[in-house]
C-alpha cells in the first residue's frame, strides 16, 4: 500500500501542475497576455483592435453552427444564449441543421427565427451510407458558413454573455487550426454526478495538457464536439467532417486530422463562458459514455483492460484493503488505506472545482472509478459482439 499511496501522491502533484498549463478562453495564445476581462469603458475599441487589428468598421465574422436532432428541450435556450452574447467587436451568423428531428425541434427554432433573423435553419439531406449522423450534419453546415472562424456547438450548450468575443480573442491570436474546451457540466441525476465529471478527470489525470498545443503528434489530443472552434482553411485542408465520415468519435478524429496538416490544436478552459447538461437521466449517461469510451481507447482490448486494472488498483483496491484491515485490526494497513483513499478523493475534488463542480463531489471517486470500469467493459462487449451503440434512434457499429 505504501507504493500505491506514493504513486497517488505523484499523480496528485502532476494533476495540479497539469491544470495550471491549460490556457483560458479569452487569453491571447500568441502574446500570453492577461485574460480577456472587458471593462465598461474600454470594451468596444479594445476588443475590436485585439481581434482584427482594425477599427470596428471591419469586424471579423464568427459562424456558430449547431447540429440538432430531437433537441426540443434544448435548442431554444441554446439559441437564445448565443443571440444574447455581446457582439460589439464581431459579426455573427447562426446556422442550425435539423437532422431529421421527430419532435418539436423545428418549431422551437422557427419561434426564435421570428425574433432574430441572424438564425438560419437548414434541413439535412438523407444520411448517406457509412456516414455518422452528427458528422454529416456538421459537413452540411460547413457548406453554408461564411465566417472567418467557425464554432460548432451542441444544442445542450449555453453561452455566457462574453462567450463569443472571448472565443474570437483566443482564436484570432492562434491564427489557424482548432480550439476546443469542455463546457462546465451541469448534472442532475445521481449517475450524472458520478460519471460526467470523469470526462475532465481522465484528461487532467493522464494527458499532459500543454502537449496538446505544443506537440504535432496526434497522440496528444483532447477535444469535445460540444464546443469546437476551427478555422475554415484548416477545416478544408484537413478534410473536414467528410474525411472522418465513418468515425464515431468525430471530434477527436477531426483534431487529429488538423494536427496531421501541421496546424495547431489547443485545449482551453472555457468554463467561465460555457455550460452544458449533456444527459438527463442515468440511461442517457450510460449510453452516451458507452458509445465513446471503447472507441476512444482505439478499440484496443489491451488498452481497455489496462485502463480498467489501473483504475481498480488506484481507487478501488484501497477501499477493499480498508475493509480487510478493519476486520483484521491491522492499524498500519488502515492508515495507508485511508491515506490512499483520501489522496484519490482530494485529486478528484481539485479537478472538479477547477471545472466548476462542488468540492464535495470528490468523495465519489471510488464509485466513479467502478462505474467507469463497468461502462468500459460494456462498451468493449458491444463493440466486440457487433451489437454496436445506440444514440438518438440510430445504431453505430
mmCIF file of N, CA, C and O in Angstrom, residues 115 132 162 167 215 255 297 323 384:
data_model
loop_
_atom_site.group_PDB
_atom_site.id
_atom_site.type_symbol
_atom_site.label_atom_id
_atom_site.label_comp_id
_atom_site.label_asym_id
_atom_site.label_seq_id
_atom_site.Cartn_x
_atom_site.Cartn_y
_atom_site.Cartn_z
ATOM 1 N N UNK A 115 -37.941 36.095 -34.040
ATOM 2 C CA UNK A 115 -37.465 37.187 -33.198
ATOM 3 C C UNK A 115 -36.086 37.710 -33.621
ATOM 4 O O UNK A 115 -35.728 38.835 -33.274
ATOM 5 N N UNK A 132 -21.646 9.025 -40.168
ATOM 6 C CA UNK A 132 -22.227 9.242 -38.854
ATOM 7 C C UNK A 132 -23.148 10.467 -38.925
ATOM 8 O O UNK A 132 -22.840 11.444 -39.624
ATOM 9 N N UNK A 162 -20.267 37.098 -22.609
ATOM 10 C CA UNK A 162 -18.983 37.436 -23.235
ATOM 11 C C UNK A 162 -18.378 36.259 -24.004
ATOM 12 O O UNK A 162 -17.256 36.355 -24.500
ATOM 13 N N UNK A 167 -14.015 34.003 -27.255
ATOM 14 C CA UNK A 167 -13.573 32.944 -28.168
ATOM 15 C C UNK A 167 -12.788 33.518 -29.334
ATOM 16 O O UNK A 167 -11.766 32.956 -29.756
ATOM 17 N N UNK A 215 2.779 19.767 -29.208
ATOM 18 C CA UNK A 215 3.213 18.617 -29.994
ATOM 19 C C UNK A 215 2.355 18.450 -31.244
ATOM 20 O O UNK A 215 1.140 18.639 -31.198
ATOM 21 N N UNK A 255 -9.645 16.639 -34.783
ATOM 22 C CA UNK A 255 -8.470 17.275 -34.188
ATOM 23 C C UNK A 255 -7.186 16.594 -34.658
ATOM 24 O O UNK A 255 -6.184 17.262 -34.948
ATOM 25 N N UNK A 297 -10.677 4.563 -26.829
ATOM 26 C CA UNK A 297 -9.480 3.801 -26.461
ATOM 27 C C UNK A 297 -8.882 3.086 -27.663
ATOM 28 O O UNK A 297 -8.064 2.167 -27.505
ATOM 29 N N UNK A 323 -11.426 -2.207 4.213
ATOM 30 C CA UNK A 323 -12.408 -3.116 4.804
ATOM 31 C C UNK A 323 -11.700 -4.317 5.440
ATOM 32 O O UNK A 323 -12.012 -4.731 6.576
ATOM 33 N N UNK A 384 -17.294 -5.586 -29.529
ATOM 34 C CA UNK A 384 -16.731 -6.880 -29.919
ATOM 35 C C UNK A 384 -17.772 -7.830 -30.495
ATOM 36 O O UNK A 384 -17.490 -8.589 -31.420
#
